[in-house]
Coordinates of C-alpha atoms in Angstrom, one line a residue:
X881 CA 103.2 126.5 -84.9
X882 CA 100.1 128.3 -84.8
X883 CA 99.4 127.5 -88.2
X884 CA 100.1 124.2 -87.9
X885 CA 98.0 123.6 -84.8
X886 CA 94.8 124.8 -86.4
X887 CA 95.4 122.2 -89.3
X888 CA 95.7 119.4 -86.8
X889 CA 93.2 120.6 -84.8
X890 CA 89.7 118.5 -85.4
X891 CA 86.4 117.8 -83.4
X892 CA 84.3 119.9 -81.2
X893 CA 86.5 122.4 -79.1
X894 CA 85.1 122.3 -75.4
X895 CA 86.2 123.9 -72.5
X896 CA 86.3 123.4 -69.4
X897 CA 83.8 126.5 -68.5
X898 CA 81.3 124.1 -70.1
X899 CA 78.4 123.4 -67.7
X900 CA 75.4 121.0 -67.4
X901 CA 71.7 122.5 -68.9
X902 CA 69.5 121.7 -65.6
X903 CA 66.1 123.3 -64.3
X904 CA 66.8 126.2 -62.2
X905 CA 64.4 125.4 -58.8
X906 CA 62.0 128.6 -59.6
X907 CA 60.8 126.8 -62.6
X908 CA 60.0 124.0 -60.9
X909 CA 56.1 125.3 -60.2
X910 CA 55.9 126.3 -63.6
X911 CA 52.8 125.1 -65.3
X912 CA 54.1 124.4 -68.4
X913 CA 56.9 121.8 -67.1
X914 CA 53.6 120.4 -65.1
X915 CA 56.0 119.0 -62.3
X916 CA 54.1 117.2 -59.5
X917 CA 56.6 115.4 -57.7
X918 CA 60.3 115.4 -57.1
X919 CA 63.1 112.0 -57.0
X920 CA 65.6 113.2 -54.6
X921 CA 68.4 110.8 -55.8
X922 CA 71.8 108.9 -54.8
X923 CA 74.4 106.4 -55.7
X924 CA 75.7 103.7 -53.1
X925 CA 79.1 102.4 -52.4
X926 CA 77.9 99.1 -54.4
X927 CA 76.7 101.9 -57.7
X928 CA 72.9 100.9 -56.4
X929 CA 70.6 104.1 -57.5
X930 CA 68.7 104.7 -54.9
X931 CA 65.8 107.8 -54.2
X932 CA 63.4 109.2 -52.4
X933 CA 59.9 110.5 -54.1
X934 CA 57.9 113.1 -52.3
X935 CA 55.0 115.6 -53.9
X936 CA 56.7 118.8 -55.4
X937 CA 54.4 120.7 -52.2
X938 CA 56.0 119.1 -49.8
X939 CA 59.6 119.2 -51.5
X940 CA 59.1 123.4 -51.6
X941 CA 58.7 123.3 -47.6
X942 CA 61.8 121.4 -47.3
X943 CA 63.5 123.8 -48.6
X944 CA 62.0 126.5 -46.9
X945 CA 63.4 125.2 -43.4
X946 CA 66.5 126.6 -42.1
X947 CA 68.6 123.0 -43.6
X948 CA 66.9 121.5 -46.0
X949 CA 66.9 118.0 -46.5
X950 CA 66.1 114.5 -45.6
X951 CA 67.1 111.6 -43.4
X952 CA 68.4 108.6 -44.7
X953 CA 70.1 105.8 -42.1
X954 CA 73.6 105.6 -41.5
X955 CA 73.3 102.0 -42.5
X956 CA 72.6 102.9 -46.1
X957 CA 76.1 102.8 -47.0
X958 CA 76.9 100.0 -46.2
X959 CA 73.3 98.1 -46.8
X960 CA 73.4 95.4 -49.6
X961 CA 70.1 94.1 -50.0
X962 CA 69.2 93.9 -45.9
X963 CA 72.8 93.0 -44.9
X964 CA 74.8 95.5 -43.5
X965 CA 78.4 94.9 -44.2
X966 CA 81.3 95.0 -41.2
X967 CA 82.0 98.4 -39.7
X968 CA 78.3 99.8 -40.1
X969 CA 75.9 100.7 -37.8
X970 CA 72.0 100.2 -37.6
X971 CA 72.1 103.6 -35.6
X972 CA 72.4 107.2 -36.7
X973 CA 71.0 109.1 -39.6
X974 CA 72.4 111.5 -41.8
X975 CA 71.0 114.5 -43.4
X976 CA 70.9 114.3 -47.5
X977 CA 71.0 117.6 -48.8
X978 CA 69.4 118.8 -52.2
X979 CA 72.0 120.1 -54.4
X980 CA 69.3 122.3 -56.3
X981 CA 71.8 122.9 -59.5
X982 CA 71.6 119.3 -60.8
X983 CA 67.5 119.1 -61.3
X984 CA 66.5 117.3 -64.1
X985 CA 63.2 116.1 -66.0
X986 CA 62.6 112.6 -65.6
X987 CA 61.5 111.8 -69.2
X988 CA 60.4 108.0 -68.2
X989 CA 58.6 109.4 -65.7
X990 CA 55.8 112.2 -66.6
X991 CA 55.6 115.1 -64.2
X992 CA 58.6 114.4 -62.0
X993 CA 62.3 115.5 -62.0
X994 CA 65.3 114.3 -59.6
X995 CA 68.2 116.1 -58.0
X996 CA 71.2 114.7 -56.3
X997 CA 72.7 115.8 -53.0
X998 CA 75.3 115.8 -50.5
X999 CA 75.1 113.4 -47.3
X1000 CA 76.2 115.7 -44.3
X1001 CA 75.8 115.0 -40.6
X1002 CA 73.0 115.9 -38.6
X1003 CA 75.2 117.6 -35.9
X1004 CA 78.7 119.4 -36.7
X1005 CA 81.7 117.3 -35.4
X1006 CA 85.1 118.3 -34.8
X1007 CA 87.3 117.4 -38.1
X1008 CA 90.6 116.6 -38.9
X1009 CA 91.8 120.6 -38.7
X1010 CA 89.8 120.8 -35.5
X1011 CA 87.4 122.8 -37.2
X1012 CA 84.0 121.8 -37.0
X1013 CA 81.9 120.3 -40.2
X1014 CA 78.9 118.6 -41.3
X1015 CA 81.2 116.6 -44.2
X1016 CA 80.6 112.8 -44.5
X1017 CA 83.5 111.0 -45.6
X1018 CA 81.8 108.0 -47.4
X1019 CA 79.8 110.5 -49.3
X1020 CA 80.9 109.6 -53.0
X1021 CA 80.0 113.2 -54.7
X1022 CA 82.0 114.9 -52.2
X1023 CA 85.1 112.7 -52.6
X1024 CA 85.0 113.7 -56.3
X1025 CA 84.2 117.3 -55.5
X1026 CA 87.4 117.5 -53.5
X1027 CA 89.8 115.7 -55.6
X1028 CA 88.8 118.1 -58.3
X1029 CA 88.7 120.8 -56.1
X1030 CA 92.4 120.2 -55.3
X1031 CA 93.6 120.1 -58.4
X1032 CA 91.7 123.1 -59.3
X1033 CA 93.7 125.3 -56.9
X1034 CA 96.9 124.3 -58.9
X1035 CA 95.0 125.5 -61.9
X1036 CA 94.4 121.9 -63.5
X1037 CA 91.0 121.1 -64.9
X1038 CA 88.9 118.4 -66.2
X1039 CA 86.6 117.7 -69.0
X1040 CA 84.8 114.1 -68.7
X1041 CA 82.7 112.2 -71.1
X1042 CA 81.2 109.1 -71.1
X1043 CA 80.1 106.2 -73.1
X1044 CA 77.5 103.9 -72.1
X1045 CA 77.5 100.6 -73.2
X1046 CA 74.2 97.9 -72.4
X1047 CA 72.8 95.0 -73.8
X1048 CA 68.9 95.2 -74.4
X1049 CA 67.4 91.2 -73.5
X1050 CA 63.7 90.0 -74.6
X1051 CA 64.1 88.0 -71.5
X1052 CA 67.1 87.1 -68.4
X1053 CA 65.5 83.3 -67.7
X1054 CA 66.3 82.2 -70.7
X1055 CA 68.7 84.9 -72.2
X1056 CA 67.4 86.1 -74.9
X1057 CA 69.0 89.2 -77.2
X1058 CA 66.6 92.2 -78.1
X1059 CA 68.2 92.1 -81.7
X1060 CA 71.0 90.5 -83.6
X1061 CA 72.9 92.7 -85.6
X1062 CA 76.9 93.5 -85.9
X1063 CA 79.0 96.4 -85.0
X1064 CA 77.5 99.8 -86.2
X1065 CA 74.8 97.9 -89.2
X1066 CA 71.5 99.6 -89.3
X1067 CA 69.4 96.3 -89.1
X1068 CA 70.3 97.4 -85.3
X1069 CA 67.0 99.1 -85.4
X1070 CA 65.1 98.6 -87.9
X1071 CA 62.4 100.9 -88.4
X1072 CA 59.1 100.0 -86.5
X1073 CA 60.7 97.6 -84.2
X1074 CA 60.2 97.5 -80.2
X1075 CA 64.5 98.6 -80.6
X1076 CA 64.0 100.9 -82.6
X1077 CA 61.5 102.6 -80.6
X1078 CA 63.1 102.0 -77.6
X1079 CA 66.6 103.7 -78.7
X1080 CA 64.7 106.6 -80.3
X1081 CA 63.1 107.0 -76.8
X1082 CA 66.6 106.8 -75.0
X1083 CA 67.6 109.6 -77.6
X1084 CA 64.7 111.9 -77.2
X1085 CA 65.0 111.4 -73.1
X1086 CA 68.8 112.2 -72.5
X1087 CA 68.4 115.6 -74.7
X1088 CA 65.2 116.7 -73.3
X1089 CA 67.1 116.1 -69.5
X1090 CA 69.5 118.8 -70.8
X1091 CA 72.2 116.0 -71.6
X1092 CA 74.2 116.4 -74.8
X1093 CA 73.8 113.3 -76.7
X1094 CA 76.5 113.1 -79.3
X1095 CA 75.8 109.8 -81.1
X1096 CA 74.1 106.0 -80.7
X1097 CA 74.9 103.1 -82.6
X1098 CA 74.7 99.2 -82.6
X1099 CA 77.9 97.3 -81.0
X1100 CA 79.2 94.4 -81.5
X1101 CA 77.5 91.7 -79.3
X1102 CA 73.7 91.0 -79.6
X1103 CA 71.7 92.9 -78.4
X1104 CA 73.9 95.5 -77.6
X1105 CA 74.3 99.6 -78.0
X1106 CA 76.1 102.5 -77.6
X1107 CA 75.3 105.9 -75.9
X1108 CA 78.0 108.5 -76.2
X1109 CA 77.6 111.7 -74.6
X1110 CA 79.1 115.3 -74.1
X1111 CA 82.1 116.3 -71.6
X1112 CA 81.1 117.9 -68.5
X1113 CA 83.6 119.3 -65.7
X1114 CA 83.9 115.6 -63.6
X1115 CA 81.1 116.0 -61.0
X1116 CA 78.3 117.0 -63.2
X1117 CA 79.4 114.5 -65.8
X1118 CA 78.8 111.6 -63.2
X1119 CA 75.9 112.8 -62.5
X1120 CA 74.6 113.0 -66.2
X1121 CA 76.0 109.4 -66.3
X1122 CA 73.8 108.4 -63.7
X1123 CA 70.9 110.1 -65.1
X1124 CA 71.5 108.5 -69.1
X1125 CA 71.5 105.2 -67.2
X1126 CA 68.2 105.7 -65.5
X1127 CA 66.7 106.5 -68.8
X1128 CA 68.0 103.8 -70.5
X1129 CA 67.1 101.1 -67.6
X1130 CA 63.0 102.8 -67.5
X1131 CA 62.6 103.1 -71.3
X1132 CA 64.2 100.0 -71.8
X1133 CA 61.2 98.4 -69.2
X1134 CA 58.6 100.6 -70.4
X1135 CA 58.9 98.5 -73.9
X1136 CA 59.0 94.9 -72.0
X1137 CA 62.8 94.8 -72.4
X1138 CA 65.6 94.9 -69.7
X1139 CA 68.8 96.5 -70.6
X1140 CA 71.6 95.0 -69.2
X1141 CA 75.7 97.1 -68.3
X1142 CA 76.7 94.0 -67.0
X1143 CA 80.3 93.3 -68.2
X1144 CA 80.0 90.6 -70.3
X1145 CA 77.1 88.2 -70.6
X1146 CA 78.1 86.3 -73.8
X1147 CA 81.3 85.1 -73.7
X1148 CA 81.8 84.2 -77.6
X1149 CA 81.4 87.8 -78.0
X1150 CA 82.2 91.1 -76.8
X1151 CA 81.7 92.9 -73.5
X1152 CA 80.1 96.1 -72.2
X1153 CA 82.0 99.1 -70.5
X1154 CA 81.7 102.4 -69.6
X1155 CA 84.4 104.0 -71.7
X1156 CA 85.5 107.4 -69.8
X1157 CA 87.3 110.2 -71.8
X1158 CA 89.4 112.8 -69.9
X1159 CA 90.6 115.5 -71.3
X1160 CA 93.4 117.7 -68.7
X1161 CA 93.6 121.3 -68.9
X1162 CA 95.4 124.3 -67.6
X1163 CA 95.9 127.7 -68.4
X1164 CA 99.4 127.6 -68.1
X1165 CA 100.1 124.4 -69.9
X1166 CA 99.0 124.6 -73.4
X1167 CA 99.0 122.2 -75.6
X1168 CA 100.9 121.6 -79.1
X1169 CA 100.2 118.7 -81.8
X1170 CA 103.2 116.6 -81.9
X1171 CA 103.8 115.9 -78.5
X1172 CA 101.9 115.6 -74.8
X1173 CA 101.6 118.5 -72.6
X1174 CA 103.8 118.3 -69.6
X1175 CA 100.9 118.3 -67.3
X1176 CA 99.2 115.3 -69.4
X1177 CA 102.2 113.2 -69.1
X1178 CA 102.6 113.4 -65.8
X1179 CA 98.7 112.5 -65.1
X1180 CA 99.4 109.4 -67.7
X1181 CA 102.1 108.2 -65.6
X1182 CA 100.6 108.3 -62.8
X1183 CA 97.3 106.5 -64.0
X1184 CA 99.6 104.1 -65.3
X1185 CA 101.3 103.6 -62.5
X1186 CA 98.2 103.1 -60.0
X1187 CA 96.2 100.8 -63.0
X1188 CA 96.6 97.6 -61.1
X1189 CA 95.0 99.2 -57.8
X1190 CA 92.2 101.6 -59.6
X1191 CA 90.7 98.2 -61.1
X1192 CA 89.7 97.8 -57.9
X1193 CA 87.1 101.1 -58.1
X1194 CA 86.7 101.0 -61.7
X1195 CA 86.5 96.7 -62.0
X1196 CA 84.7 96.2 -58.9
X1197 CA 82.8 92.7 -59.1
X1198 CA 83.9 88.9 -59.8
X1199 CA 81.7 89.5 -63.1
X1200 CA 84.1 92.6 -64.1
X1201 CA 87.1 90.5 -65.0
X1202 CA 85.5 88.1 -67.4
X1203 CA 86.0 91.4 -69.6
X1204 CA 89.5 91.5 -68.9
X1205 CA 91.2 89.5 -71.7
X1206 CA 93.7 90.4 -74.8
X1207 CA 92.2 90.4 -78.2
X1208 CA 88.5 90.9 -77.2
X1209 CA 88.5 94.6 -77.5
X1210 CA 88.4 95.3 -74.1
X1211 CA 92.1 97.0 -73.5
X1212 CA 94.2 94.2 -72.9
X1213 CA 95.2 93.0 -69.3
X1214 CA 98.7 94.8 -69.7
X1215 CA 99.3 97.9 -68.5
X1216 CA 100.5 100.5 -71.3
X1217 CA 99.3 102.8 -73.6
X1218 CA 98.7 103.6 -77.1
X1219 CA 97.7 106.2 -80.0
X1220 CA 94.1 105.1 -81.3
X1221 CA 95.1 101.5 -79.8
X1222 CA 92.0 100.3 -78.2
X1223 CA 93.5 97.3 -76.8
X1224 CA 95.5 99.1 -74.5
X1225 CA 93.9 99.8 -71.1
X1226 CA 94.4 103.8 -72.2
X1227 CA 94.1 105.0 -75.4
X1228 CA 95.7 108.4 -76.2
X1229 CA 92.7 109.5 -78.9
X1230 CA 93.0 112.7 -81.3
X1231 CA 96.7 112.5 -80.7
X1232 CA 97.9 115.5 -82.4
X1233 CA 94.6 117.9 -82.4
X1234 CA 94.9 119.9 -78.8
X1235 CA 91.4 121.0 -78.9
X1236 CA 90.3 117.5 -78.5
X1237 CA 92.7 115.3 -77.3
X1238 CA 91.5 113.0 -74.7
X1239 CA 92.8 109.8 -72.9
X1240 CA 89.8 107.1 -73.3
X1241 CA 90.0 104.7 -70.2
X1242 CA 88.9 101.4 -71.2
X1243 CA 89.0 100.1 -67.7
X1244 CA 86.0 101.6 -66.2
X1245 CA 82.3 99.2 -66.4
X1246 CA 78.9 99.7 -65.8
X1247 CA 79.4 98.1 -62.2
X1248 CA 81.2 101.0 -61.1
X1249 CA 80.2 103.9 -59.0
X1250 CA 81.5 106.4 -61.9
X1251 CA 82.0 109.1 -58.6
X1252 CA 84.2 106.6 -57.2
X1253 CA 85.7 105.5 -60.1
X1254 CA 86.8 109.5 -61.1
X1255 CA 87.7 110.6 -57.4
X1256 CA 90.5 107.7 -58.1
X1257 CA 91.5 108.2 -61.6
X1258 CA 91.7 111.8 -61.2
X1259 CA 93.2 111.7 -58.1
X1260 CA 96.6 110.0 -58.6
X1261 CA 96.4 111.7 -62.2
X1262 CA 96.5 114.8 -60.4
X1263 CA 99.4 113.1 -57.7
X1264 CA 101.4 112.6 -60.4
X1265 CA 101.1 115.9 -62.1
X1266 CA 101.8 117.3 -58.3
X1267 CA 104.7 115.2 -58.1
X1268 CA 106.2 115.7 -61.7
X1269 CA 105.6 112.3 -62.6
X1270 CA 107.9 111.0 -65.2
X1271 CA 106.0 109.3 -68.2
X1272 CA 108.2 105.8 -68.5
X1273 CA 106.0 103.7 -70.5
X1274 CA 106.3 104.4 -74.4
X1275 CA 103.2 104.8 -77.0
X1276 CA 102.3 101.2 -77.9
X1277 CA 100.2 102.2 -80.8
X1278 CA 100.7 98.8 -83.6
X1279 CA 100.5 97.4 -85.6
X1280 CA 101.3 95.0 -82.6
X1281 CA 99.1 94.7 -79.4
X1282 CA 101.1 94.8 -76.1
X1283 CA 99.7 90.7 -75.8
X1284 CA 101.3 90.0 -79.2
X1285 CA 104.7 91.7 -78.4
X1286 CA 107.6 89.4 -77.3
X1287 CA 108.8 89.7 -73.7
X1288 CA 112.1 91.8 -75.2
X1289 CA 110.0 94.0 -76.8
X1290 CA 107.4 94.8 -73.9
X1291 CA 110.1 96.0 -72.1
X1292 CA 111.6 98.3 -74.7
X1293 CA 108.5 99.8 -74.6
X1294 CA 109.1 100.0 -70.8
X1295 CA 105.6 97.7 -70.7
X1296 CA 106.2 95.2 -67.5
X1297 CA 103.3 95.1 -65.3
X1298 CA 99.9 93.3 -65.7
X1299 CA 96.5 94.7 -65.2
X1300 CA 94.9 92.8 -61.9
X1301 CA 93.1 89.7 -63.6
X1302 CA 90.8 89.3 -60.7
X1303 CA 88.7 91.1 -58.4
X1304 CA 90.6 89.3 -55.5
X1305 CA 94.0 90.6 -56.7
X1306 CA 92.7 94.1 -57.8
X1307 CA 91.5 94.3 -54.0
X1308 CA 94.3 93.6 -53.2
X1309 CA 96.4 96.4 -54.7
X1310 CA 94.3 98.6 -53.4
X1311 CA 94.3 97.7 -50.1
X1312 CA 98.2 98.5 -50.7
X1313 CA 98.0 101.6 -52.6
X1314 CA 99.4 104.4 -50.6
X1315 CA 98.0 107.3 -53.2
X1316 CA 94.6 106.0 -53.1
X1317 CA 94.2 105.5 -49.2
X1318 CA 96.1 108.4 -47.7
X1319 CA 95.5 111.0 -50.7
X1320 CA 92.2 110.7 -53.0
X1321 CA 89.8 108.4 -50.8
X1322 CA 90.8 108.5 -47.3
X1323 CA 91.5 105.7 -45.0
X1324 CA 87.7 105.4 -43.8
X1325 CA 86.3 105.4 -47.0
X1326 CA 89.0 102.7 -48.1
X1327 CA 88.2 100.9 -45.5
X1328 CA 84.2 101.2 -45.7
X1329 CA 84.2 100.8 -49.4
X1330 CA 86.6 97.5 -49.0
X1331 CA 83.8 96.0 -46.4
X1332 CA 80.4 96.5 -48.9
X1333 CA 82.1 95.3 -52.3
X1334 CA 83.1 92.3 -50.1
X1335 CA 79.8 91.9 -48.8
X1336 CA 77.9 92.5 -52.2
X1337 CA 80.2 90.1 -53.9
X1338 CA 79.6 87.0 -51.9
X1339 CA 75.7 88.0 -51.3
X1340 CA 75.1 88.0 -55.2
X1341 CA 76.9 84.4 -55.4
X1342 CA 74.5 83.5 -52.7
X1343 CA 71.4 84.7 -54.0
X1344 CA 72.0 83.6 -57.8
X1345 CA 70.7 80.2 -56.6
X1346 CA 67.8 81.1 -55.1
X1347 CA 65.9 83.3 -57.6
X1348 CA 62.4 83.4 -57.4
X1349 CA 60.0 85.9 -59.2
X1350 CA 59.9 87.8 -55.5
X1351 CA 63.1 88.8 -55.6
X1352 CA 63.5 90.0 -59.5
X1353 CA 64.2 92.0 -61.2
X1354 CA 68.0 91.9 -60.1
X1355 CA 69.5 95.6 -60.0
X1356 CA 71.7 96.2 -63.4
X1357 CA 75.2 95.4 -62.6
X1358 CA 74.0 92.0 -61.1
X1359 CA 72.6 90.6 -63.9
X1360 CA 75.4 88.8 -65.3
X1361 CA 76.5 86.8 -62.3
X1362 CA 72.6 85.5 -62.9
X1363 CA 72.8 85.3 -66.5
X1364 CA 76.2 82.8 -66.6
X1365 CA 74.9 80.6 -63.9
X1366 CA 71.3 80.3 -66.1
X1367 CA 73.8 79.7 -69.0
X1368 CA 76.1 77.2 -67.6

């Protein structure tokens, strides 16, 4: 078998010991790195990037005092725009703390860095094990901490890796492509264009912020590209995620053009997503070519099983579900599985090489909070793996798509639910998913996170008809609800 095994085995071999490249904070007054001020950073509950700047002086205080960090109003999380959404309050502040191992160079911006933190309470409080704490429960990296700290104890790990999808436009009033060009063709970026430039930019920036950058290429719609980069354990890969997308969005702007992860602005073509691959590990649970791992079943099944409800995270606006069709590339809207079948909603890639088998989910978007989006993917996956979970649903790997199956043979394949074909219904399995509520997010932040994606939803209908050059440009994942009321 071992023999075997290393003739399957293909791809880079990572581990789950594999760590982010970041600035360690001594270096920050280093005069070669000529730092001068300091982005301390966040993601919202609507995936809004928010920061604070402050002069790298004044950031070395901070964290010379006894808690260092900064105040930032209660109201935050559940402010879209200046409406706060039900179930917020205008009073109270918390404390965001620095998390000093996630600095990174800001390669858009010259002579600054950002780091991302943890939102604790000003004043400890009694918790659930009446013990007293300083955690916030709507604070989206700690939610994803804990799930993978959980499964961690039972000896399960996590490698993440992402690929960002975005559309580069000349202009948003009339839309108007950077480029033309089809899938993977090197008149993409041609040499000495404002693309190429730009891409080549993008490139340099996400490896000189300590971000393995694997590969870029055109896609298929106009206009649109590809930026894959390396696994990380699941926190630091969100927050590399979040960092690739600020470089992208800035470099894209410093050239005049505005890149776009909206989900799908042309409809005759294809969309954008955030493809996530997840590769499960443990120590003892090793893996073998011709079959899944017990462990990795068992997270499939569960994933599977919670699909329709995780949409909810993972699909989170109106303008998500325009995506979610059969034929168009974009994982079907039935929920199964398949070998290198990438209209299935999960696709089981390197199948038979251990070292590098992953499960791409092709139902996470550029809308989504991606610490969200883990904390509930890996969560039930790791409910089910607690739970023994029993993988039902067969490989639907072709030549036939799930959509091109007849009814009979779906359910041979043990295929018989439906992804949730709108953001009304996908809200509604969540609001019903027991897993989600009582085990990976909690009740409050269920509950909180419900209240805002309402909110923002109904507020960007609102404001797509009254657009004035005030109130642009629109933040990322709102540009297509903009974009098909300018096109209809």
């Amino acid at each position: 078998m071992g023999k075997m095994a290393s003739i399957y085995d293909h791809g880079v071999d990572y581990s789950p010991l594999t760590r982010a490249t970041t600035i360690p904070v001594e270096s920050l007054k280093d005069p070669y790195l000529n730092i001068s001020y300091v982005r301390i950073q966040w993601v919202d509950l609507v995936n809004n990037i928010k920061c604070r700047v402050f002069p790298l002086s004044y950031f070395l205080k901070l964290l010379e005092s006894s808690r260092p960090g900064v105040g930032v109003s209660k109201a935050s999380m559940g402010l879209v725009y200046l409406m706060v959404a039900p179930g917020f309050s205008r009073q109270g502040e918390y404390l965001y703390v620095p998390d000093l191992s996630t600095i990174r160079l800001c390669p858009y911006s010259s002579g600054e860095v950002v780091v991302f933190g943890w939102f604790n309470e000003k004043t400890p409080y009694l918790g659930i094990d009446n013990k007293l704490t300083l955690d916030v429960p709507l604070c989206s990296r700690a939610t994803l901490q804990r799930v993978v700290k959980e499964s961690s104890k039972a000896g399960v790990e996590y490698l993440v890796g992402f690929e960002s999808e975005f559309i580069l436009l000349r202009s948003t009033k009339p839309v108007v492509a950077a480029s033309n060009h089809s899938w993977s063709a090197t008149n993409g970026f041609s040499s000495g264009t404002v693309v190429a430039k730009t891409l080549k930019e993008i490139a340099d920036g996400i490896q000189s912020s300590g971000i393995e950058l694997q590969m870029y290429h055109a896609e298929g719609a106009p206009g649109q590209y590809e930026f894959v980069t390396g696994p990380l354990p699941p926190l630091e890969a969100a927050d590399a995620l979040i960092h690739t997308r600020e470089i992208i969005y800035n470099t894209a702007a410093k050239y005049g053009l505005r890149a776009t992860f909206a989900p799908r602005i042309y409809m005759d073509s294809v969309g954008s997503s955030t493809h996530t691959h997840i590769s499960v590990h443990s120590e003892d649970n090793k893996k073998v070519p011709d079959e899944l791992s017990s462990i990795e079943s068992s997270f499939l099944a569960s994933v599977l099983a919670n699909l329709p409800a995780l949409t909810a995270l993972t699909l989170p606006t109106q303008a998500s579900y325009k995506r979610v069709a059969d034929g168009v590339w974009s994982g079907g809207t039935y929920v199964n599985w398949g070998t290198e079948n990438r209209e299935a909603p999960v696709r089981l890639t390197n199948a038979t090489s251990p070292s590098s088998r992953n499960f791409e989910m092709r139902f996470v978007d550029g809308t989504a909070n991606p610490y969200v989006a883990l904390a509930g993917i890996l969560g039930v996956g790791f409910a089910g793996i607690r739970d023994k979970s029993e993988l039902k649903i067969k490989d639907c790997s072709g030549p036939k798509t799930a959509a091109q199956l007849t009814e009979n043979e779906r359910q041979a394949l043990g295929i018989t639910q439906r992804m949730s074909l709108t953001w009304e219904e996908a809200r509604q399995n969540l609001h019903k998913n027991t897993i989600l509520r009582d085990f990976v997010l909690g009740s409050e932040y269920m509950e909180r996170y419900l209240a805002v994606n309402q909110v923002s939803s109904g507020f960007v209908i609102y404001s797509c008809s009254e657009l004035d050059e005030r109130n642009r440009p629109l933040l990322m994942h709102w540009i297509l609800m903009v974009t098909m009321k300018w096109r209809r």
